[in-house]
JSON list of C-alpha atoms in Angstrom, two decimals:
[
{"chain": "A", "resi": 1, "resn": "MET", "atom": "CA", "xyz": [44.14, -21.73, -87.25]},
{"chain": "A", "resi": 2, "resn": "ASN", "atom": "CA", "xyz": [44.54, -19.27, -84.68]},
{"chain": "A", "resi": 3, "resn": "SER", "atom": "CA", "xyz": [42.81, -16.07, -83.93]},
{"chain": "A", "resi": 4, "resn": "GLU", "atom": "CA", "xyz": [45.57, -14.08, -85.83]},
{"chain": "A", "resi": 5, "resn": "ASP", "atom": "CA", "xyz": [45.35, -16.21, -88.99]},
{"chain": "A", "resi": 6, "resn": "VAL", "atom": "CA", "xyz": [41.65, -15.71, -88.99]},
{"chain": "A", "resi": 7, "resn": "GLY", "atom": "CA", "xyz": [42.00, -11.93, -88.67]},
{"chain": "A", "resi": 8, "resn": "ARG", "atom": "CA", "xyz": [44.48, -12.15, -91.62]},
{"chain": "A", "resi": 9, "resn": "GLU", "atom": "CA", "xyz": [42.04, -14.27, -93.45]},
{"chain": "A", "resi": 10, "resn": "VAL", "atom": "CA", "xyz": [39.09, -11.99, -93.27]},
{"chain": "A", "resi": 11, "resn": "GLY", "atom": "CA", "xyz": [41.10, -8.69, -93.92]},
{"chain": "A", "resi": 12, "resn": "GLU", "atom": "CA", "xyz": [41.63, -7.25, -90.49]},
{"chain": "A", "resi": 13, "resn": "PRO", "atom": "CA", "xyz": [44.44, -4.75, -90.86]},
{"chain": "A", "resi": 14, "resn": "GLN", "atom": "CA", "xyz": [47.78, -5.87, -89.58]},
{"chain": "A", "resi": 15, "resn": "ALA", "atom": "CA", "xyz": [50.66, -3.88, -87.94]},
{"chain": "A", "resi": 16, "resn": "GLY", "atom": "CA", "xyz": [51.66, -1.21, -90.39]},
{"chain": "A", "resi": 17, "resn": "GLN", "atom": "CA", "xyz": [48.56, -1.32, -92.47]},
{"chain": "A", "resi": 18, "resn": "GLU", "atom": "CA", "xyz": [46.17, 1.59, -93.03]},
{"chain": "A", "resi": 19, "resn": "PRO", "atom": "CA", "xyz": [43.25, 0.84, -90.76]},
{"chain": "A", "resi": 20, "resn": "ARG", "atom": "CA", "xyz": [41.13, 3.61, -92.10]},
{"chain": "A", "resi": 21, "resn": "PHE", "atom": "CA", "xyz": [38.18, 2.63, -94.55]},
{"chain": "A", "resi": 22, "resn": "GLY", "atom": "CA", "xyz": [38.32, 3.39, -98.27]},
{"chain": "A", "resi": 23, "resn": "ARG", "atom": "CA", "xyz": [41.94, 3.31, -98.95]},
{"chain": "A", "resi": 24, "resn": "GLY", "atom": "CA", "xyz": [42.41, 0.28, -101.25]},
{"chain": "A", "resi": 25, "resn": "PRO", "atom": "CA", "xyz": [41.74, -1.26, -104.51]},
{"chain": "A", "resi": 26, "resn": "GLY", "atom": "CA", "xyz": [38.52, -2.71, -103.11]},
{"chain": "A", "resi": 27, "resn": "ALA", "atom": "CA", "xyz": [37.38, 0.80, -101.95]},
{"chain": "A", "resi": 28, "resn": "VAL", "atom": "CA", "xyz": [37.92, 2.28, -105.37]},
{"chain": "A", "resi": 29, "resn": "ALA", "atom": "CA", "xyz": [36.20, -0.53, -107.09]},
{"chain": "A", "resi": 30, "resn": "GLY", "atom": "CA", "xyz": [33.29, -0.05, -104.61]},
{"chain": "A", "resi": 31, "resn": "ALA", "atom": "CA", "xyz": [33.33, 3.76, -105.13]},
{"chain": "A", "resi": 32, "resn": "VAL", "atom": "CA", "xyz": [33.13, 3.35, -109.05]},
{"chain": "A", "resi": 33, "resn": "TYR", "atom": "CA", "xyz": [30.27, 0.70, -108.71]},
{"chain": "A", "resi": 34, "resn": "GLY", "atom": "CA", "xyz": [28.37, 2.75, -106.16]},
{"chain": "A", "resi": 35, "resn": "LEU", "atom": "CA", "xyz": [28.81, 5.91, -108.57]},
{"chain": "A", "resi": 36, "resn": "VAL", "atom": "CA", "xyz": [27.44, 3.86, -111.53]},
{"chain": "A", "resi": 37, "resn": "SER", "atom": "CA", "xyz": [24.76, 2.54, -109.57]},
{"chain": "A", "resi": 38, "resn": "ILE", "atom": "CA", "xyz": [23.53, 5.88, -108.07]},
{"chain": "A", "resi": 39, "resn": "ILE", "atom": "CA", "xyz": [23.46, 7.60, -111.41]},
{"chain": "A", "resi": 40, "resn": "ALA", "atom": "CA", "xyz": [21.56, 4.72, -112.97]},
{"chain": "A", "resi": 41, "resn": "ILE", "atom": "CA", "xyz": [19.26, 4.94, -109.91]},
{"chain": "A", "resi": 42, "resn": "ILE", "atom": "CA", "xyz": [18.55, 8.60, -110.28]},
{"chain": "A", "resi": 43, "resn": "ALA", "atom": "CA", "xyz": [18.31, 8.25, -114.03]},
{"chain": "A", "resi": 44, "resn": "GLY", "atom": "CA", "xyz": [15.52, 5.68, -113.64]},
{"chain": "A", "resi": 45, "resn": "ALA", "atom": "CA", "xyz": [13.80, 7.26, -110.60]},
{"chain": "A", "resi": 46, "resn": "SER", "atom": "CA", "xyz": [13.51, 10.74, -111.67]},
{"chain": "A", "resi": 47, "resn": "HIS", "atom": "CA", "xyz": [10.70, 11.94, -114.04]},
{"chain": "A", "resi": 48, "resn": "PHE", "atom": "CA", "xyz": [9.98, 15.20, -115.42]},
{"chain": "A", "resi": 49, "resn": "ASP", "atom": "CA", "xyz": [8.39, 16.74, -112.58]},
{"chain": "A", "resi": 50, "resn": "ASP", "atom": "CA", "xyz": [9.78, 14.73, -109.69]},
{"chain": "A", "resi": 51, "resn": "SER", "atom": "CA", "xyz": [11.03, 16.33, -106.39]},
{"chain": "A", "resi": 52, "resn": "ALA", "atom": "CA", "xyz": [14.46, 15.87, -105.34]},
{"chain": "A", "resi": 53, "resn": "GLY", "atom": "CA", "xyz": [13.18, 14.66, -102.07]},
{"chain": "A", "resi": 54, "resn": "ARG", "atom": "CA", "xyz": [11.39, 11.65, -103.72]},
{"chain": "A", "resi": 55, "resn": "VAL", "atom": "CA", "xyz": [14.42, 10.81, -105.79]},
{"chain": "A", "resi": 56, "resn": "LEU", "atom": "CA", "xyz": [16.56, 11.16, -102.74]},
{"chain": "A", "resi": 57, "resn": "ALA", "atom": "CA", "xyz": [14.34, 8.87, -100.72]},
{"chain": "A", "resi": 58, "resn": "PHE", "atom": "CA", "xyz": [14.37, 6.20, -103.58]},
{"chain": "A", "resi": 59, "resn": "ALA", "atom": "CA", "xyz": [18.08, 6.67, -104.03]},
{"chain": "A", "resi": 60, "resn": "VAL", "atom": "CA", "xyz": [18.89, 6.19, -100.43]},
{"chain": "A", "resi": 61, "resn": "VAL", "atom": "CA", "xyz": [16.90, 3.17, -99.96]},
{"chain": "A", "resi": 62, "resn": "SER", "atom": "CA", "xyz": [18.22, 1.69, -103.18]},
{"chain": "A", "resi": 63, "resn": "SER", "atom": "CA", "xyz": [21.89, 2.33, -102.32]},
{"chain": "A", "resi": 64, "resn": "ALA", "atom": "CA", "xyz": [21.26, 1.02, -98.61]},
{"chain": "A", "resi": 65, "resn": "VAL", "atom": "CA", "xyz": [19.78, -2.21, -100.29]},
{"chain": "A", "resi": 66, "resn": "ILE", "atom": "CA", "xyz": [22.75, -2.53, -102.60]},
{"chain": "A", "resi": 67, "resn": "TRP", "atom": "CA", "xyz": [25.42, -2.12, -100.01]},
{"chain": "A", "resi": 68, "resn": "THR", "atom": "CA", "xyz": [23.66, -4.48, -97.49]},
{"chain": "A", "resi": 69, "resn": "VAL", "atom": "CA", "xyz": [23.65, -7.14, -100.32]},
{"chain": "A", "resi": 70, "resn": "HIS", "atom": "CA", "xyz": [27.20, -6.61, -101.07]},
{"chain": "A", "resi": 71, "resn": "VAL", "atom": "CA", "xyz": [28.18, -6.77, -97.18]},
{"chain": "A", "resi": 72, "resn": "TYR", "atom": "CA", "xyz": [26.15, -9.94, -96.68]},
{"chain": "A", "resi": 73, "resn": "ALA", "atom": "CA", "xyz": [27.99, -11.48, -99.85]},
{"chain": "A", "resi": 74, "resn": "SER", "atom": "CA", "xyz": [31.22, -10.50, -98.39]},
{"chain": "A", "resi": 75, "resn": "ILE", "atom": "CA", "xyz": [30.47, -11.82, -94.88]},
{"chain": "A", "resi": 76, "resn": "LEU", "atom": "CA", "xyz": [29.23, -15.25, -96.92]},
{"chain": "A", "resi": 77, "resn": "ALA", "atom": "CA", "xyz": [32.43, -15.22, -98.87]},
{"chain": "A", "resi": 78, "resn": "GLY", "atom": "CA", "xyz": [34.53, -14.30, -95.81]},
{"chain": "A", "resi": 79, "resn": "SER", "atom": "CA", "xyz": [33.12, -17.33, -93.72]},
{"chain": "A", "resi": 80, "resn": "GLY", "atom": "CA", "xyz": [34.48, -19.74, -96.05]},
{"chain": "A", "resi": 81, "resn": "SER", "atom": "CA", "xyz": [35.09, -23.27, -94.97]},
{"chain": "A", "resi": 82, "resn": "GLU", "atom": "CA", "xyz": [37.09, -21.92, -91.69]},
{"chain": "A", "resi": 83, "resn": "VAL", "atom": "CA", "xyz": [35.02, -20.96, -88.61]},
{"chain": "A", "resi": 84, "resn": "ALA", "atom": "CA", "xyz": [35.94, -17.33, -88.37]},
{"chain": "A", "resi": 85, "resn": "PRO", "atom": "CA", "xyz": [34.54, -15.08, -85.37]},
{"chain": "A", "resi": 86, "resn": "TRP", "atom": "CA", "xyz": [31.42, -13.46, -86.70]},
{"chain": "A", "resi": 87, "resn": "ARG", "atom": "CA", "xyz": [32.51, -10.01, -85.50]},
{"chain": "A", "resi": 88, "resn": "SER", "atom": "CA", "xyz": [35.94, -10.38, -87.56]},
{"chain": "A", "resi": 89, "resn": "VAL", "atom": "CA", "xyz": [33.99, -11.22, -90.74]},
{"chain": "A", "resi": 90, "resn": "LEU", "atom": "CA", "xyz": [31.34, -8.48, -90.33]},
{"chain": "A", "resi": 91, "resn": "ILE", "atom": "CA", "xyz": [34.26, -5.84, -89.86]},
{"chain": "A", "resi": 92, "resn": "ALA", "atom": "CA", "xyz": [35.97, -7.29, -92.91]},
{"chain": "A", "resi": 93, "resn": "ALA", "atom": "CA", "xyz": [32.88, -7.17, -95.00]},
{"chain": "A", "resi": 94, "resn": "VAL", "atom": "CA", "xyz": [32.04, -3.60, -93.98]},
{"chain": "A", "resi": 95, "resn": "ARG", "atom": "CA", "xyz": [35.66, -2.39, -94.79]},
{"chain": "A", "resi": 96, "resn": "HIS", "atom": "CA", "xyz": [35.57, -4.59, -98.04]},
{"chain": "A", "resi": 97, "resn": "GLU", "atom": "CA", "xyz": [32.46, -2.85, -99.32]},
{"chain": "A", "resi": 98, "resn": "ILE", "atom": "CA", "xyz": [32.67, 0.83, -97.69]},
{"chain": "A", "resi": 99, "resn": "GLY", "atom": "CA", "xyz": [33.68, 2.10, -101.19]},
{"chain": "A", "resi": 100, "resn": "ILE", "atom": "CA", "xyz": [29.86, 1.68, -102.40]},
{"chain": "A", "resi": 101, "resn": "VAL", "atom": "CA", "xyz": [28.82, 4.09, -99.57]},
{"chain": "A", "resi": 102, "resn": "GLU", "atom": "CA", "xyz": [31.72, 6.55, -100.26]},
{"chain": "A", "resi": 103, "resn": "GLY", "atom": "CA", "xyz": [30.66, 6.54, -104.08]},
{"chain": "A", "resi": 104, "resn": "VAL", "atom": "CA", "xyz": [27.18, 7.64, -103.54]},
{"chain": "A", "resi": 105, "resn": "VAL", "atom": "CA", "xyz": [27.71, 10.32, -100.83]},
{"chain": "A", "resi": 106, "resn": "VAL", "atom": "CA", "xyz": [28.34, 13.39, -103.00]},
{"chain": "A", "resi": 107, "resn": "PRO", "atom": "CA", "xyz": [25.52, 12.78, -105.55]},
{"chain": "A", "resi": 108, "resn": "LEU", "atom": "CA", "xyz": [23.02, 12.15, -102.52]},
{"chain": "A", "resi": 109, "resn": "LEU", "atom": "CA", "xyz": [24.29, 15.27, -100.75]},
{"chain": "A", "resi": 110, "resn": "ILE", "atom": "CA", "xyz": [23.48, 17.38, -103.88]},
{"chain": "A", "resi": 111, "resn": "LEU", "atom": "CA", "xyz": [19.95, 15.76, -104.01]},
{"chain": "A", "resi": 112, "resn": "LEU", "atom": "CA", "xyz": [19.62, 16.57, -100.33]},
{"chain": "A", "resi": 113, "resn": "LEU", "atom": "CA", "xyz": [20.17, 20.32, -101.17]},
{"chain": "A", "resi": 114, "resn": "GLY", "atom": "CA", "xyz": [17.27, 19.95, -103.43]},
{"chain": "A", "resi": 115, "resn": "ALA", "atom": "CA", "xyz": [15.01, 18.24, -100.81]},
{"chain": "A", "resi": 116, "resn": "ILE", "atom": "CA", "xyz": [15.71, 21.07, -98.39]},
{"chain": "A", "resi": 117, "resn": "GLY", "atom": "CA", "xyz": [15.06, 23.72, -100.88]},
{"chain": "A", "resi": 118, "resn": "TRP", "atom": "CA", "xyz": [18.57, 25.05, -101.39]},
{"chain": "A", "resi": 119, "resn": "LEU", "atom": "CA", "xyz": [18.57, 23.94, -105.04]},
{"chain": "A", "resi": 120, "resn": "GLU", "atom": "CA", "xyz": [15.68, 23.70, -107.54]},
{"chain": "A", "resi": 121, "resn": "ASP", "atom": "CA", "xyz": [14.61, 20.03, -107.89]},
{"chain": "A", "resi": 122, "resn": "GLY", "atom": "CA", "xyz": [15.55, 19.65, -111.50]},
{"chain": "A", "resi": 123, "resn": "ARG", "atom": "CA", "xyz": [18.75, 21.27, -110.88]},
{"chain": "A", "resi": 124, "resn": "ALA", "atom": "CA", "xyz": [19.59, 19.11, -107.82]},
{"chain": "A", "resi": 125, "resn": "ILE", "atom": "CA", "xyz": [18.75, 15.97, -109.77]},
{"chain": "A", "resi": 126, "resn": "ALA", "atom": "CA", "xyz": [20.82, 17.00, -112.93]},
{"chain": "A", "resi": 127, "resn": "TRP", "atom": "CA", "xyz": [23.79, 18.07, -110.80]},
{"chain": "A", "resi": 128, "resn": "SER", "atom": "CA", "xyz": [23.56, 15.01, -108.54]},
{"chain": "A", "resi": 129, "resn": "MET", "atom": "CA", "xyz": [23.90, 12.95, -111.81]},
{"chain": "A", "resi": 130, "resn": "TRP", "atom": "CA", "xyz": [26.63, 15.14, -113.38]},
{"chain": "A", "resi": 131, "resn": "SER", "atom": "CA", "xyz": [28.70, 15.07, -110.12]},
{"chain": "A", "resi": 132, "resn": "GLY", "atom": "CA", "xyz": [28.75, 11.21, -110.55]},
{"chain": "A", "resi": 133, "resn": "VAL", "atom": "CA", "xyz": [30.03, 11.69, -113.85]},
{"chain": "A", "resi": 134, "resn": "VAL", "atom": "CA", "xyz": [32.89, 13.95, -112.80]},
{"chain": "A", "resi": 135, "resn": "LEU", "atom": "CA", "xyz": [33.63, 11.69, -109.95]},
{"chain": "A", "resi": 136, "resn": "LEU", "atom": "CA", "xyz": [33.97, 8.76, -112.45]},
{"chain": "A", "resi": 137, "resn": "VAL", "atom": "CA", "xyz": [36.48, 10.68, -114.36]},
{"chain": "A", "resi": 138, "resn": "LEU", "atom": "CA", "xyz": [38.47, 11.73, -111.32]},
{"chain": "A", "resi": 139, "resn": "ILE", "atom": "CA", "xyz": [38.65, 8.62, -109.26]},
{"chain": "A", "resi": 140, "resn": "PRO", "atom": "CA", "xyz": [40.48, 6.53, -112.02]},
{"chain": "A", "resi": 141, "resn": "LEU", "atom": "CA", "xyz": [42.56, 9.35, -112.82]},
{"chain": "A", "resi": 142, "resn": "PHE", "atom": "CA", "xyz": [43.96, 9.80, -109.15]},
{"chain": "A", "resi": 143, "resn": "TRP", "atom": "CA", "xyz": [43.98, 6.13, -108.14]},
{"chain": "A", "resi": 144, "resn": "LEU", "atom": "CA", "xyz": [45.91, 5.13, -111.31]},
{"chain": "A", "resi": 145, "resn": "ARG", "atom": "CA", "xyz": [48.39, 8.19, -110.94]},
{"chain": "A", "resi": 146, "resn": "ARG", "atom": "CA", "xyz": [48.72, 7.15, -106.97]},
{"chain": "A", "resi": 147, "resn": "THR", "atom": "CA", "xyz": [49.71, 3.60, -108.16]},
{"chain": "A", "resi": 148, "resn": "GLY", "atom": "CA", "xyz": [52.32, 4.73, -110.59]},
{"chain": "A", "resi": 149, "resn": "ARG", "atom": "CA", "xyz": [50.42, 4.50, -113.88]},
{"chain": "A", "resi": 150, "resn": "SER", "atom": "CA", "xyz": [51.63, 7.00, -116.67]},
{"chain": "A", "resi": 151, "resn": "TRP", "atom": "CA", "xyz": [49.58, 10.03, -117.35]},
{"chain": "A", "resi": 152, "resn": "ALA", "atom": "CA", "xyz": [48.36, 8.68, -120.78]},
{"chain": "A", "resi": 153, "resn": "ARG", "atom": "CA", "xyz": [47.03, 5.40, -119.48]},
{"chain": "A", "resi": 154, "resn": "SER", "atom": "CA", "xyz": [45.35, 7.21, -116.37]},
{"chain": "A", "resi": 155, "resn": "LEU", "atom": "CA", "xyz": [43.59, 9.81, -118.73]},
{"chain": "A", "resi": 156, "resn": "ILE", "atom": "CA", "xyz": [42.64, 6.93, -120.98]},
{"chain": "A", "resi": 157, "resn": "ALA", "atom": "CA", "xyz": [40.96, 4.90, -118.08]},
{"chain": "A", "resi": 158, "resn": "SER", "atom": "CA", "xyz": [39.60, 8.22, -116.94]},
{"chain": "A", "resi": 159, "resn": "GLY", "atom": "CA", "xyz": [37.77, 9.13, -120.21]},
{"chain": "A", "resi": 160, "resn": "ALA", "atom": "CA", "xyz": [36.56, 5.39, -120.44]},
{"chain": "A", "resi": 161, "resn": "CYS", "atom": "CA", "xyz": [35.02, 5.61, -116.90]},
{"chain": "A", "resi": 162, "resn": "GLY", "atom": "CA", "xyz": [33.59, 9.13, -117.94]},
{"chain": "A", "resi": 163, "resn": "LEU", "atom": "CA", "xyz": [31.97, 7.70, -121.05]},
{"chain": "A", "resi": 164, "resn": "LEU", "atom": "CA", "xyz": [30.15, 5.15, -118.85]},
{"chain": "A", "resi": 165, "resn": "GLY", "atom": "CA", "xyz": [28.75, 7.98, -116.67]},
{"chain": "A", "resi": 166, "resn": "LEU", "atom": "CA", "xyz": [27.82, 9.96, -119.67]},
{"chain": "A", "resi": 167, "resn": "GLY", "atom": "CA", "xyz": [26.09, 6.90, -121.15]},
{"chain": "A", "resi": 168, "resn": "LEU", "atom": "CA", "xyz": [24.03, 6.59, -117.89]},
{"chain": "A", "resi": 169, "resn": "THR", "atom": "CA", "xyz": [23.24, 10.16, -118.01]},
{"chain": "A", "resi": 170, "resn": "TRP", "atom": "CA", "xyz": [22.02, 9.82, -121.59]},
{"chain": "A", "resi": 171, "resn": "MET", "atom": "CA", "xyz": [19.80, 7.18, -120.31]},
{"chain": "A", "resi": 172, "resn": "LYS", "atom": "CA", "xyz": [17.82, 9.43, -118.45]},
{"chain": "A", "resi": 173, "resn": "VAL", "atom": "CA", "xyz": [17.27, 11.57, -121.65]},
{"chain": "A", "resi": 174, "resn": "LEU", "atom": "CA", "xyz": [16.04, 8.38, -123.50]},
{"chain": "A", "resi": 175, "resn": "LEU", "atom": "CA", "xyz": [13.95, 7.12, -120.52]},
{"chain": "A", "resi": 176, "resn": "HIS", "atom": "CA", "xyz": [12.16, 10.41, -120.07]}
]
């Protein structure tokens, strides 16, 4: 197995492939996973009188742990039985799991607005969760339409994903 084969094994972009992060099915799956995770984290971490800054800190650390574990698992899976160069395996793992990071950005930015005082704490927490729900509806819609699925199937999948987000948001009400 030469270095070209190893690069192909661990997912390095080949000629004609899009080298940017977050453009394939793995990134879409990661973004949905990241969104579901961040909504659940915010629901579990926020209490009636919590500050957006405290929730933000907890959410950032939790998201970093989740992402790091996923990168580690991808490195382990990418290593396989072949001896692949460490750098190639690491780069492939980060590319494969970058969707998780992309998925948490918007809710975390909204929490940051609360942490710095641009939004009231309760509003920042609620809006961060609702932004996740909205994105859970939009991501499947745009992804499935982009891949050629019909409007009907895309809307059904978007609705199902949105219901998942609503269920997680409802957990906050039940928990608190």
